[in-house]
PDB file of N, CA and C in Angstrom:
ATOM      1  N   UNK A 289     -14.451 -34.589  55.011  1.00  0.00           N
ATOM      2  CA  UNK A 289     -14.608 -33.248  54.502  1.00  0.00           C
ATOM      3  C   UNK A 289     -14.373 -32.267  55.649  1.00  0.00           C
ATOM      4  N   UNK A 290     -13.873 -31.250  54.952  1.00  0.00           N
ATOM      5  CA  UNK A 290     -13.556 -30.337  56.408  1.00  0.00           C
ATOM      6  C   UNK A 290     -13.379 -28.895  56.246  1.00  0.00           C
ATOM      7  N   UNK A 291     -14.342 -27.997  56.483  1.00  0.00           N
ATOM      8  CA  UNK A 291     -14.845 -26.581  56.211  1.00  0.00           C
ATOM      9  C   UNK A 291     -13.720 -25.637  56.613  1.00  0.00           C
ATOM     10  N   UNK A 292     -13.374 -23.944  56.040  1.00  0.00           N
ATOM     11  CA  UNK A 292     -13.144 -23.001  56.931  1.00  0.00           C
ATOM     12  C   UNK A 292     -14.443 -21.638  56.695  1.00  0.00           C
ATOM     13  N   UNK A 293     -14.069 -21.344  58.330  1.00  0.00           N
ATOM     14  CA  UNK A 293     -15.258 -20.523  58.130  1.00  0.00           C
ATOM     15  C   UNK A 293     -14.347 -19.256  57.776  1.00  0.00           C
ATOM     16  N   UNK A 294     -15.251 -18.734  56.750  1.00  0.00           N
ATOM     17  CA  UNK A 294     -14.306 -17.446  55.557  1.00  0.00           C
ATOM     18  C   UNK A 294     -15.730 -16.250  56.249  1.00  0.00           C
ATOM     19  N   UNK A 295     -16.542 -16.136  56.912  1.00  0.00           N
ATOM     20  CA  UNK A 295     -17.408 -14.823  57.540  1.00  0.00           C
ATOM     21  C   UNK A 295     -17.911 -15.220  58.922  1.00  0.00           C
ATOM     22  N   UNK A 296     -18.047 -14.145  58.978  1.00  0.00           N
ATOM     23  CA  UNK A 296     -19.027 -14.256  60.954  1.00  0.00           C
ATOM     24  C   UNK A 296     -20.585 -15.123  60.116  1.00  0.00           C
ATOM     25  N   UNK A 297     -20.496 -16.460  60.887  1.00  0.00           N
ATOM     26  CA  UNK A 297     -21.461 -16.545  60.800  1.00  0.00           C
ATOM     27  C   UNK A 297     -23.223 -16.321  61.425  1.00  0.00           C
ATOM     28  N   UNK A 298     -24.230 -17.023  60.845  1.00  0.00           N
ATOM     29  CA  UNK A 298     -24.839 -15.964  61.694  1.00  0.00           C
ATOM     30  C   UNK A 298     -25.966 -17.165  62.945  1.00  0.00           C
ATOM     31  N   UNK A 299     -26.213 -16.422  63.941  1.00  0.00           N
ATOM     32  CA  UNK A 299     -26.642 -16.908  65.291  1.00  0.00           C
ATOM     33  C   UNK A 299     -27.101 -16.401  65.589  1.00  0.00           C
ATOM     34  N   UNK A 300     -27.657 -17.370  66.776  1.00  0.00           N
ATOM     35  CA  UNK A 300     -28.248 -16.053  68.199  1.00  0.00           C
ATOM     36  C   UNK A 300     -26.991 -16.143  69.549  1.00  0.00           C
ATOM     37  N   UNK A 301     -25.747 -16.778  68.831  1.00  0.00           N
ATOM     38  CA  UNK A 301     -24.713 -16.711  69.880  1.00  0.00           C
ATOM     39  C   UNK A 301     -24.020 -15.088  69.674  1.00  0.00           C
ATOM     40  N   UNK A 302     -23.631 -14.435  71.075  1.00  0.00           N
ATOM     41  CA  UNK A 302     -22.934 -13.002  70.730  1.00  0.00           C
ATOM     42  C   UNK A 302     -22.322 -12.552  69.760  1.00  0.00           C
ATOM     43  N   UNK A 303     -22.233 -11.925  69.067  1.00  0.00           N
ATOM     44  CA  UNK A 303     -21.237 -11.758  68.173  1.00  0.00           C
ATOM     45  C   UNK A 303     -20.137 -11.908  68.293  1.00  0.00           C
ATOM     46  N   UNK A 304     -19.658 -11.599  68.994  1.00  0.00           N
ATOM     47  CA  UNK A 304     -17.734 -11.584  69.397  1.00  0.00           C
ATOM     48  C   UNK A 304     -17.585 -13.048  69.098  1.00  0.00           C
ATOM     49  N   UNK A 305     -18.855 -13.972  69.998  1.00  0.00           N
ATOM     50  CA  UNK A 305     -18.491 -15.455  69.996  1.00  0.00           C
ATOM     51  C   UNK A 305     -18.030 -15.979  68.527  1.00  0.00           C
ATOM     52  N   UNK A 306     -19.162 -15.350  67.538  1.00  0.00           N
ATOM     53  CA  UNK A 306     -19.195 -16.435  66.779  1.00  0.00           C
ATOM     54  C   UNK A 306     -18.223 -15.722  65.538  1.00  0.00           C
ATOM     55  N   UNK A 307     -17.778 -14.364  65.992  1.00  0.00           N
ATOM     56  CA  UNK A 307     -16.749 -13.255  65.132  1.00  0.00           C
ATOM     57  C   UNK A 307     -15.191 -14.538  65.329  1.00  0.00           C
ATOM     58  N   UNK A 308     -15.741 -15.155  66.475  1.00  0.00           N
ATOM     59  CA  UNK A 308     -13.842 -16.275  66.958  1.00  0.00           C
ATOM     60  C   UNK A 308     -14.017 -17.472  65.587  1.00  0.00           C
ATOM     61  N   UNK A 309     -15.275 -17.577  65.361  1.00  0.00           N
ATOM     62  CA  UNK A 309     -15.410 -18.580  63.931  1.00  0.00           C
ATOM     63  C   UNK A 309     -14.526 -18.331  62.827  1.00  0.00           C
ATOM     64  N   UNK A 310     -14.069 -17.189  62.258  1.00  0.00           N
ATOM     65  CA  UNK A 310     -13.624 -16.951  61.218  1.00  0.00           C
ATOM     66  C   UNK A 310     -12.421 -17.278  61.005  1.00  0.00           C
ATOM     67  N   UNK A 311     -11.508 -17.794  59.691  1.00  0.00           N
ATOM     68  CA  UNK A 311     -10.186 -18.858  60.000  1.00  0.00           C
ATOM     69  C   UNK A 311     -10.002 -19.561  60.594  1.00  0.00           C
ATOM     70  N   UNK A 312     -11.074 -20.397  61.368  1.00  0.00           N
ATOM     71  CA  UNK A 312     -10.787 -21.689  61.596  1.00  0.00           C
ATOM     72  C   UNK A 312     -11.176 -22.753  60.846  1.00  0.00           C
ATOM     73  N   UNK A 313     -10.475 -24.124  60.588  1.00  0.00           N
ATOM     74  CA  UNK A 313     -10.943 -25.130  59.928  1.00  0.00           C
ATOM     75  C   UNK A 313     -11.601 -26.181  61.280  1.00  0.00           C
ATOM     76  N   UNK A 314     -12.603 -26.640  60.534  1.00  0.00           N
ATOM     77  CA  UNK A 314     -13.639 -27.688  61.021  1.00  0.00           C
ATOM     78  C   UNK A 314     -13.684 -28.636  60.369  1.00  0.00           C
ATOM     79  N   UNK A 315     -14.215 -29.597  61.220  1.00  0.00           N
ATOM     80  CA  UNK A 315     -14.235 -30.856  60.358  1.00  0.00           C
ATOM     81  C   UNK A 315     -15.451 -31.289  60.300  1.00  0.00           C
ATOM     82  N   UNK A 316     -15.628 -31.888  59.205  1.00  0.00           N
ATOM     83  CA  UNK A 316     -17.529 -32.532  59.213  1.00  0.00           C
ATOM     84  C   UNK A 316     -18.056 -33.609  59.659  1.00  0.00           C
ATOM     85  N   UNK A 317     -19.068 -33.489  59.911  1.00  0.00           N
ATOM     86  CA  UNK A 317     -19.921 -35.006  59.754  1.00  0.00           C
ATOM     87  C   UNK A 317     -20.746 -34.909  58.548  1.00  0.00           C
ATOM     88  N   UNK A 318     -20.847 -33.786  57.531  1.00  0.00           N
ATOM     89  CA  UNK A 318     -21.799 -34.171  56.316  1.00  0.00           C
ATOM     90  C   UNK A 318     -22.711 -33.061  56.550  1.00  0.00           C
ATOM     91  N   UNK A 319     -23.536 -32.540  55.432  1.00  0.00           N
ATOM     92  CA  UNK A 319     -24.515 -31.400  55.073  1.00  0.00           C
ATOM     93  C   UNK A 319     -25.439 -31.802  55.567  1.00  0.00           C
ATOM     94  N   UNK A 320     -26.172 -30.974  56.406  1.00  0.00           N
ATOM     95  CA  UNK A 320     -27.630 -31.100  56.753  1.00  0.00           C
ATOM     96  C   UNK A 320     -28.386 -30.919  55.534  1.00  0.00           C
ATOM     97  N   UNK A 321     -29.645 -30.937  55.634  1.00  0.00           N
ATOM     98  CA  UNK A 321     -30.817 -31.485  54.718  1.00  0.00           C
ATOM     99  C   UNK A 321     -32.239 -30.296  55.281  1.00  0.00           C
ATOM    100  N   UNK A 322     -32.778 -30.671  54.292  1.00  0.00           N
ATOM    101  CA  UNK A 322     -34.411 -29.865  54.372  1.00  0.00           C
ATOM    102  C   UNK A 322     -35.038 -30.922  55.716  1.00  0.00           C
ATOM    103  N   UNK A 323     -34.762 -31.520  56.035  1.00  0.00           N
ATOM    104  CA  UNK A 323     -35.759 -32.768  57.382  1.00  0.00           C
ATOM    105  C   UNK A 323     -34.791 -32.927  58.043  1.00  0.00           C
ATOM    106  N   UNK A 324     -33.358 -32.451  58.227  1.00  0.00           N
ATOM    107  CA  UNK A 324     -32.641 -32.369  59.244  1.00  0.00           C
ATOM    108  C   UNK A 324     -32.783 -31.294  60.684  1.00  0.00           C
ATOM    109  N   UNK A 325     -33.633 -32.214  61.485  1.00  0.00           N
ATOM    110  CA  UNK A 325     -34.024 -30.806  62.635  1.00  0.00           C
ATOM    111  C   UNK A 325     -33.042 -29.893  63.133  1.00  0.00           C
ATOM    112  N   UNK A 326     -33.216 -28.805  62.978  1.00  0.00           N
ATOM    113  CA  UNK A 326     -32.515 -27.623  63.766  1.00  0.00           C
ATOM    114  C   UNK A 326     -33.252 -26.899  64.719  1.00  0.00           C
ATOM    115  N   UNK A 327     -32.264 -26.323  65.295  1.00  0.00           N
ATOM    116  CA  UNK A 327     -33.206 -25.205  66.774  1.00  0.00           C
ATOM    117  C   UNK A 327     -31.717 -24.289  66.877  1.00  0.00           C
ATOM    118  N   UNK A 328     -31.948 -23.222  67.291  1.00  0.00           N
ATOM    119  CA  UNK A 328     -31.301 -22.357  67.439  1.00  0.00           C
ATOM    120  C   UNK A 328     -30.508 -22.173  68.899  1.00  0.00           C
ATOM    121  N   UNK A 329     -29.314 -21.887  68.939  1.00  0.00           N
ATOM    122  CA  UNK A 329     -28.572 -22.312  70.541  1.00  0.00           C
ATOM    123  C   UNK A 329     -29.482 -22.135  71.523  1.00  0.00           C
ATOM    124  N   UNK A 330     -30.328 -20.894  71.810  1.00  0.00           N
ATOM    125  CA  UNK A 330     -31.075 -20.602  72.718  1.00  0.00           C
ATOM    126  C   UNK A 330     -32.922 -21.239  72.027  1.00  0.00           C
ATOM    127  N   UNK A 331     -32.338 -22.253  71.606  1.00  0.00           N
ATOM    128  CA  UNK A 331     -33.796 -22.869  71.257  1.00  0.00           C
ATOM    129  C   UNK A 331     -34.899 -21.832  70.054  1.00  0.00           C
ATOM    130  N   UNK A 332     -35.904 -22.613  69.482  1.00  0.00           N
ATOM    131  CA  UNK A 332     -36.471 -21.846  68.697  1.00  0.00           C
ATOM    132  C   UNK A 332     -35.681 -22.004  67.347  1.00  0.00           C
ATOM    133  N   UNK A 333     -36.333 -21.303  66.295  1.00  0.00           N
ATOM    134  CA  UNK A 333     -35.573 -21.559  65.018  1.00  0.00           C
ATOM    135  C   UNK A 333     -34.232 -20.794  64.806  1.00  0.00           C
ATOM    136  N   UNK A 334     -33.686 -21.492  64.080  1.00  0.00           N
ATOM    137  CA  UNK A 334     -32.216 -21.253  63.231  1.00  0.00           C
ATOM    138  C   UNK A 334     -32.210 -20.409  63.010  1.00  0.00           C
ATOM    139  N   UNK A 335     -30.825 -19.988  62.616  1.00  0.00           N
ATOM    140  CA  UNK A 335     -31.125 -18.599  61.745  1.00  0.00           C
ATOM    141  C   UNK A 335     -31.011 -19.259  59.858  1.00  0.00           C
ATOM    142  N   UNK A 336     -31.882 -18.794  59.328  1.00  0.00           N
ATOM    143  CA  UNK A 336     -32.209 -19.259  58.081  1.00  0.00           C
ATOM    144  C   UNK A 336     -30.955 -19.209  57.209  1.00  0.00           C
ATOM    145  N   UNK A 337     -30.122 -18.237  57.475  1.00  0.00           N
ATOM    146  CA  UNK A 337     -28.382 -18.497  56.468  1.00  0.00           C
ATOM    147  C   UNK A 337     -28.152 -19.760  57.093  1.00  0.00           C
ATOM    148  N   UNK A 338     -28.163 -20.991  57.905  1.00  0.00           N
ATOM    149  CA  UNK A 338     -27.524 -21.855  58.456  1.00  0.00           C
ATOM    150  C   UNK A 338     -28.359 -22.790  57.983  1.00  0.00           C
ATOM    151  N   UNK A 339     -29.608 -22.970  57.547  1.00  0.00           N
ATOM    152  CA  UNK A 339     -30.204 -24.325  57.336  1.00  0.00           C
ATOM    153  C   UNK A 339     -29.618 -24.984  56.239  1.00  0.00           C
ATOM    154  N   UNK A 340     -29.440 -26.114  56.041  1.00  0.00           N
ATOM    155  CA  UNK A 340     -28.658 -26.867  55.193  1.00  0.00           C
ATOM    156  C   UNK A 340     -27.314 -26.387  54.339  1.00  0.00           C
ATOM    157  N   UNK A 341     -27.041 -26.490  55.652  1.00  0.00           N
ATOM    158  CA  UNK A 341     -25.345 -26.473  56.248  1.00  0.00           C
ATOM    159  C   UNK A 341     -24.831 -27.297  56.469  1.00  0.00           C
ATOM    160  N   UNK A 342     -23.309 -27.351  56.990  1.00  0.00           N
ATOM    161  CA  UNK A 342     -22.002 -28.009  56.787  1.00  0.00           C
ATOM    162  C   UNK A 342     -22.328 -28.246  58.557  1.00  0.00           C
ATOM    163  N   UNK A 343     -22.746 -29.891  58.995  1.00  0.00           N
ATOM    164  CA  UNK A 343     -22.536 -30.242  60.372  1.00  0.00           C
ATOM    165  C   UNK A 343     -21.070 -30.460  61.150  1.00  0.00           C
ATOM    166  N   UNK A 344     -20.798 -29.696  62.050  1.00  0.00           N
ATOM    167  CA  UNK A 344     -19.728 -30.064  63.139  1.00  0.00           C
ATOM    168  C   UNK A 344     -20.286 -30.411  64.527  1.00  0.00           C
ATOM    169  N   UNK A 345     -19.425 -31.657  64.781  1.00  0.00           N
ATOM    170  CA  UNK A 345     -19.692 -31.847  66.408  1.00  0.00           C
ATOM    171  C   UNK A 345     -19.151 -30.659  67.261  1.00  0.00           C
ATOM    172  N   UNK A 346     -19.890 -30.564  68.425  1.00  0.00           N
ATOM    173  CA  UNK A 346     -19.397 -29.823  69.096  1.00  0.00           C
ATOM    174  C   UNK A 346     -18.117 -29.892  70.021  1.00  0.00           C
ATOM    175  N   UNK A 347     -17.974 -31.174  70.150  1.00  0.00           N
ATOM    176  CA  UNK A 347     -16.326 -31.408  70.730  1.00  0.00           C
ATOM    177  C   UNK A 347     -15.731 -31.114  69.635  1.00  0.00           C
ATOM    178  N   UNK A 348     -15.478 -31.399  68.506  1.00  0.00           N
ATOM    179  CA  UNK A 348     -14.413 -30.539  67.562  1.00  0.00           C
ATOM    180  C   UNK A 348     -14.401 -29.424  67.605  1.00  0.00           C
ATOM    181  N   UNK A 349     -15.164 -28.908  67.081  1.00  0.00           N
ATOM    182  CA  UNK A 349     -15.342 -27.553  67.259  1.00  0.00           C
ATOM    183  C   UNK A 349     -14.599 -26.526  68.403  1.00  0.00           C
ATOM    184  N   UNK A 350     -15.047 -26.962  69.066  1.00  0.00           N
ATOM    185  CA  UNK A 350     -14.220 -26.207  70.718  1.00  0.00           C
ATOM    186  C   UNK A 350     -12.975 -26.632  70.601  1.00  0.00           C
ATOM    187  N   UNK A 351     -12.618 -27.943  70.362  1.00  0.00           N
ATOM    188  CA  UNK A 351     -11.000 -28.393  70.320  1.00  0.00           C
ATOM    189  C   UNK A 351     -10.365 -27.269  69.486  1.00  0.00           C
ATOM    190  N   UNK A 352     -11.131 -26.713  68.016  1.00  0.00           N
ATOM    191  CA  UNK A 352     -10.387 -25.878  67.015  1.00  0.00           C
ATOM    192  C   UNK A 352     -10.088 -24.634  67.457  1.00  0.00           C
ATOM    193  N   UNK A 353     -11.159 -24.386  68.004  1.00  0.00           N
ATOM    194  CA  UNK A 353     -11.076 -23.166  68.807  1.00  0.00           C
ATOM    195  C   UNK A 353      -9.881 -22.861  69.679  1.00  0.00           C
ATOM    196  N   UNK A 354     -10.023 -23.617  70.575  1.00  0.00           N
ATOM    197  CA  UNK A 354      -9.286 -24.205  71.637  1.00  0.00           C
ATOM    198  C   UNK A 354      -7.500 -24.178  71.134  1.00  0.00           C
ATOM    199  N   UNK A 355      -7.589 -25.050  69.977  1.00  0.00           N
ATOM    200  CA  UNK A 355      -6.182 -24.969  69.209  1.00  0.00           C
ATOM    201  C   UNK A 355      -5.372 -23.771  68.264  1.00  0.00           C
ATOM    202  N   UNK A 356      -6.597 -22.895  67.697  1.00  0.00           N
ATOM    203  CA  UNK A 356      -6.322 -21.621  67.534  1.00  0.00           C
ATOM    204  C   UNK A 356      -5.969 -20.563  68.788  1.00  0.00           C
ATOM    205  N   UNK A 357      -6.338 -20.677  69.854  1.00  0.00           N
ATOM    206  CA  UNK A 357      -5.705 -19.750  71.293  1.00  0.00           C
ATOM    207  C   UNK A 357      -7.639 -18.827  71.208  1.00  0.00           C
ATOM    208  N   UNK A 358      -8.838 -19.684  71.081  1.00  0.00           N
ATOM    209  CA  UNK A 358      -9.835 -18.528  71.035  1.00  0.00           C
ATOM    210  C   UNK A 358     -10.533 -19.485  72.212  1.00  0.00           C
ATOM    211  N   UNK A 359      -9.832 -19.201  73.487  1.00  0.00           N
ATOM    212  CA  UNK A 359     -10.387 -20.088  74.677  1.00  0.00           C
ATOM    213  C   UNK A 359     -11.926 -19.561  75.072  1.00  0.00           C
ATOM    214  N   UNK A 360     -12.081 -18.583  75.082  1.00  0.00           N
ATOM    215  CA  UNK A 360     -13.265 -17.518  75.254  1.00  0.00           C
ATOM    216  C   UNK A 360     -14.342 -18.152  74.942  1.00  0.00           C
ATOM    217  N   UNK A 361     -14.354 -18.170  73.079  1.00  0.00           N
ATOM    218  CA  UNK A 361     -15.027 -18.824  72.683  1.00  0.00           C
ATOM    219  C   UNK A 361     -15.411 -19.880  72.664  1.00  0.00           C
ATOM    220  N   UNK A 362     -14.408 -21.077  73.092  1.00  0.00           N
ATOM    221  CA  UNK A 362     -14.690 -22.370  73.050  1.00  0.00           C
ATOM    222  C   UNK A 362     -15.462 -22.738  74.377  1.00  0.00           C
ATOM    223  N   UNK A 363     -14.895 -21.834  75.601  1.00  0.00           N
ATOM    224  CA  UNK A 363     -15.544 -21.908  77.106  1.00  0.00           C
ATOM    225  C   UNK A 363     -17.350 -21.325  76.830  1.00  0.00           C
ATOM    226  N   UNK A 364     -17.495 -20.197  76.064  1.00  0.00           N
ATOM    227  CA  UNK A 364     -18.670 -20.127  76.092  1.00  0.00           C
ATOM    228  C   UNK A 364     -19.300 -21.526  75.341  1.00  0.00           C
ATOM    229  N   UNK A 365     -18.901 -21.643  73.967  1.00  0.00           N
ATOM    230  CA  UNK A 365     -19.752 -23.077  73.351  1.00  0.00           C
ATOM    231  C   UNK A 365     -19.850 -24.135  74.752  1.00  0.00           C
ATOM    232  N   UNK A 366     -18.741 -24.585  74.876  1.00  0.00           N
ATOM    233  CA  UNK A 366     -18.740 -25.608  75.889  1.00  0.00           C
ATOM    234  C   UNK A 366     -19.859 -25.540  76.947  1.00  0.00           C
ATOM    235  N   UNK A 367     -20.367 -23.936  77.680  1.00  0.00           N
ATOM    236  CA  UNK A 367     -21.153 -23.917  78.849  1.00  0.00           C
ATOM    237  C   UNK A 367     -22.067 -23.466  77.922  1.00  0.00           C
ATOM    238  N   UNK A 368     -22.488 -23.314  77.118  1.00  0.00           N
ATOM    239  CA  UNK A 368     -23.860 -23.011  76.380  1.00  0.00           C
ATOM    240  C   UNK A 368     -24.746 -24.912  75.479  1.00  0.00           C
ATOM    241  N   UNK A 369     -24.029 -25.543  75.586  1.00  0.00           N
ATOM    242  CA  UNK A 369     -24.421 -26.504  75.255  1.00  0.00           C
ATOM    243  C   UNK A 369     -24.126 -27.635  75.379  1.00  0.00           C
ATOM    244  N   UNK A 370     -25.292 -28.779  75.447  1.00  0.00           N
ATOM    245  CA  UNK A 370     -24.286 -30.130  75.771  1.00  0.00           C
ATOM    246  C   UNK A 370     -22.955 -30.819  74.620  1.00  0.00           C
ATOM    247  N   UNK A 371     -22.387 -31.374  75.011  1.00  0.00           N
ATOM    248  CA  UNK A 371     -21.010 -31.862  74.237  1.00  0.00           C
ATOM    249  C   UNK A 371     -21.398 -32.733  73.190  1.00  0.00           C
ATOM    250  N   UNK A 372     -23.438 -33.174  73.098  1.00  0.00           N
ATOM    251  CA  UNK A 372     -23.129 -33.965  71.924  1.00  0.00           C
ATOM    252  C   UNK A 372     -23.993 -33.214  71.004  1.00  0.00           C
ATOM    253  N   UNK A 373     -23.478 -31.874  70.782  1.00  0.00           N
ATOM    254  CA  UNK A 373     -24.448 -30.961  69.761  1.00  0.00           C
ATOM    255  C   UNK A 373     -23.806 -31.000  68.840  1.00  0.00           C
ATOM    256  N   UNK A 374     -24.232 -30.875  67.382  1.00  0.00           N
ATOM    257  CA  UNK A 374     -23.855 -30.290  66.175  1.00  0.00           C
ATOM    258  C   UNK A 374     -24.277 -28.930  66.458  1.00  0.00           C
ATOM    259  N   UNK A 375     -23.196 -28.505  65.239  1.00  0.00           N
ATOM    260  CA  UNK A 375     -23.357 -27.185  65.331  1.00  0.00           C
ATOM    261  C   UNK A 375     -23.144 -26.904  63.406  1.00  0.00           C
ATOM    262  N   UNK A 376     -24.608 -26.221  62.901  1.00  0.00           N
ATOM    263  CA  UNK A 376     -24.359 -25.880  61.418  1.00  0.00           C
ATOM    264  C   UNK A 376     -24.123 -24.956  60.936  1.00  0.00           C
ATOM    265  N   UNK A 377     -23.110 -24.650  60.297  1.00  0.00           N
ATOM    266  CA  UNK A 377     -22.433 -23.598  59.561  1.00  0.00           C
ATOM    267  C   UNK A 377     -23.252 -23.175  58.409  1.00  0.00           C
ATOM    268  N   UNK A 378     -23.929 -22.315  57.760  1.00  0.00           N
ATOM    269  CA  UNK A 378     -24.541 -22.252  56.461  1.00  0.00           C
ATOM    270  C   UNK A 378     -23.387 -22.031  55.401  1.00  0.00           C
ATOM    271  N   UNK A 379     -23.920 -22.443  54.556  1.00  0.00           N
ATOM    272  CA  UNK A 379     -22.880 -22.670  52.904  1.00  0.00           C
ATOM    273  C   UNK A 379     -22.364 -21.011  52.765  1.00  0.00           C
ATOM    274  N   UNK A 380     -22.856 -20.405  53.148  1.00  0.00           N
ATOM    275  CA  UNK A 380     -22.320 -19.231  52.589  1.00  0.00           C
ATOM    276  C   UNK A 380     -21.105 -17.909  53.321  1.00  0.00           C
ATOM    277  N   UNK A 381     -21.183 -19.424  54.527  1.00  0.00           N
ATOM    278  CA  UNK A 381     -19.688 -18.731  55.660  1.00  0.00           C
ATOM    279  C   UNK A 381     -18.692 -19.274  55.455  1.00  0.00           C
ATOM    280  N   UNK A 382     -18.467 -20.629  54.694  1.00  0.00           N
ATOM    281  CA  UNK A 382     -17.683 -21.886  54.402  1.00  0.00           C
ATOM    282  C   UNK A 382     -16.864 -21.634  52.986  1.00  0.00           C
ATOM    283  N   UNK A 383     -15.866 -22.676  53.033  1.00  0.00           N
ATOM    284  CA  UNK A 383     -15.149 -22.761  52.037  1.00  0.00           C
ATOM    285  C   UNK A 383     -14.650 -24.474  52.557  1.00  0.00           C
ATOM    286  N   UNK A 384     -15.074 -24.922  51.398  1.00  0.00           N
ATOM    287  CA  UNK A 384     -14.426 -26.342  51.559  1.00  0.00           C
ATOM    288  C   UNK A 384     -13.307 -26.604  51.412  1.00  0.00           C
ATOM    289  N   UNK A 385     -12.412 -27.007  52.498  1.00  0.00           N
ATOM    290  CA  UNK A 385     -11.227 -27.784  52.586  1.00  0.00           C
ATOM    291  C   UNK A 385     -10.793 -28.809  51.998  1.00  0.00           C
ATOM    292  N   UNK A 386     -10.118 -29.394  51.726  1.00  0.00           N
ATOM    293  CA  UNK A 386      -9.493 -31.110  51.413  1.00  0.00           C
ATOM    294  C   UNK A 386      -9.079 -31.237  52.683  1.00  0.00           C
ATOM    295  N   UNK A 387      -9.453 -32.710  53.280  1.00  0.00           N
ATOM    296  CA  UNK A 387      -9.651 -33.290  54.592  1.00  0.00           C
ATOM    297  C   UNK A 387      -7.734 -33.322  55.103  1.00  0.00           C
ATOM    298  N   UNK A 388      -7.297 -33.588  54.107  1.00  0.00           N
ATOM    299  CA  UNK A 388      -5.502 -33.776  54.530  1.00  0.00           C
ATOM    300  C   UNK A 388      -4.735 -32.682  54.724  1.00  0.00           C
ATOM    301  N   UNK A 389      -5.822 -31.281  54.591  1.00  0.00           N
ATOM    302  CA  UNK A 389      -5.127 -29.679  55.097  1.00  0.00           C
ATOM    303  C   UNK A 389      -5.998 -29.286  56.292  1.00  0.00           C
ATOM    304  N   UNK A 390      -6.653 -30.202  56.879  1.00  0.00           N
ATOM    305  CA  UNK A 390      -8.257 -29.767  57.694  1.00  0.00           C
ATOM    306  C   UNK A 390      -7.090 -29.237  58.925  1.00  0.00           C
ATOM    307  N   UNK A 391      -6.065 -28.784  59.245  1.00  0.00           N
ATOM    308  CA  UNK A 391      -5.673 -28.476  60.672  1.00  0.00           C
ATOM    309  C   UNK A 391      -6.562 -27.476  61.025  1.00  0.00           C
ATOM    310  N   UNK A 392      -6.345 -27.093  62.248  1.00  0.00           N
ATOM    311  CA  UNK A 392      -7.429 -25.772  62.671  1.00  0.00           C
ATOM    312  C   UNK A 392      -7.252 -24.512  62.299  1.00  0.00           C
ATOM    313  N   UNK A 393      -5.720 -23.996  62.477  1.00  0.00           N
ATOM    314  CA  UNK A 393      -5.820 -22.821  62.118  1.00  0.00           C
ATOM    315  C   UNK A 393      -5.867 -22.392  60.776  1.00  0.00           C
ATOM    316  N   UNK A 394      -5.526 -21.237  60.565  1.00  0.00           N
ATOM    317  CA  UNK A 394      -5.574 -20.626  59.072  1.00  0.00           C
ATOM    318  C   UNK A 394      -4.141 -21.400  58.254  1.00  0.00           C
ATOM    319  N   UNK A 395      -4.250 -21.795  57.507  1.00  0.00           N
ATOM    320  CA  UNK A 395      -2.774 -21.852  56.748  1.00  0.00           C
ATOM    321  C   UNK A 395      -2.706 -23.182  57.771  1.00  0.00           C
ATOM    322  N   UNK A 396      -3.280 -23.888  57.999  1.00  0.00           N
ATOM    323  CA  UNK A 396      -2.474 -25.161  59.174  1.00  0.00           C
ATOM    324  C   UNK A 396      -1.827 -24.766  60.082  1.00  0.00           C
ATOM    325  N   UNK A 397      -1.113 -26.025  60.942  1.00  0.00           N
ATOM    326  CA  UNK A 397      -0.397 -25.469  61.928  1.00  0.00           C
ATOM    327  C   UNK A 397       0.765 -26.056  61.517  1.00  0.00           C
TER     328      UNK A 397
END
């Protein structure tokens, strides 16, 4: 399964950062859950639009980034967290993909 994010989603990462989210496709590992622990990048709770959400590793993630030309963003994820984080999207920034169009950018590459 493999998401695009269709709004800024929401964080306690800068805005600009997480404004680089929008038109990119991600790929999943599967929906978080009500007993799926979360913490918020800078620790502490989530932001509540994101709880049981659409999980991405964080090496994908930066790769998409990375493959769209939003280096900025992917350098901050990268130095803001370790490489084996998920990172959850809430349902209401997403639009589900079919896994065989999942490229990164908008429209594929």
């Amino acid at each position: 399964m493999a998401i695009k994010i269709i709004s800024v989603p929401a964080g306690q990462a800068p805005e600009e950062i997480r404004r680089a989210w929008v038109g990119v496709v991600l790929p999943t590992v599967g929906e978080s859950g009500p007993t799926t622990p979360q913490f918020g990048v800078f620790g502490g709770e989530p932001a509540p639009e994101n709880q049981n959400g659409y999980g991405v590793l964080l090496r994908d993630a930066v790769e998409a980034l990375r493959a769209v030309g939003k280096t900025e963003a992917a350098e901050w994820w990268s130095d803001e967290l370790p490489p084996t984080s998920i990172l959850i999207f809430g349902k209401m920034f997403c639009e589900l993909v079919p896994t065989h169009d999942s490229t990164y950018a908008e429209g594929g590459l």
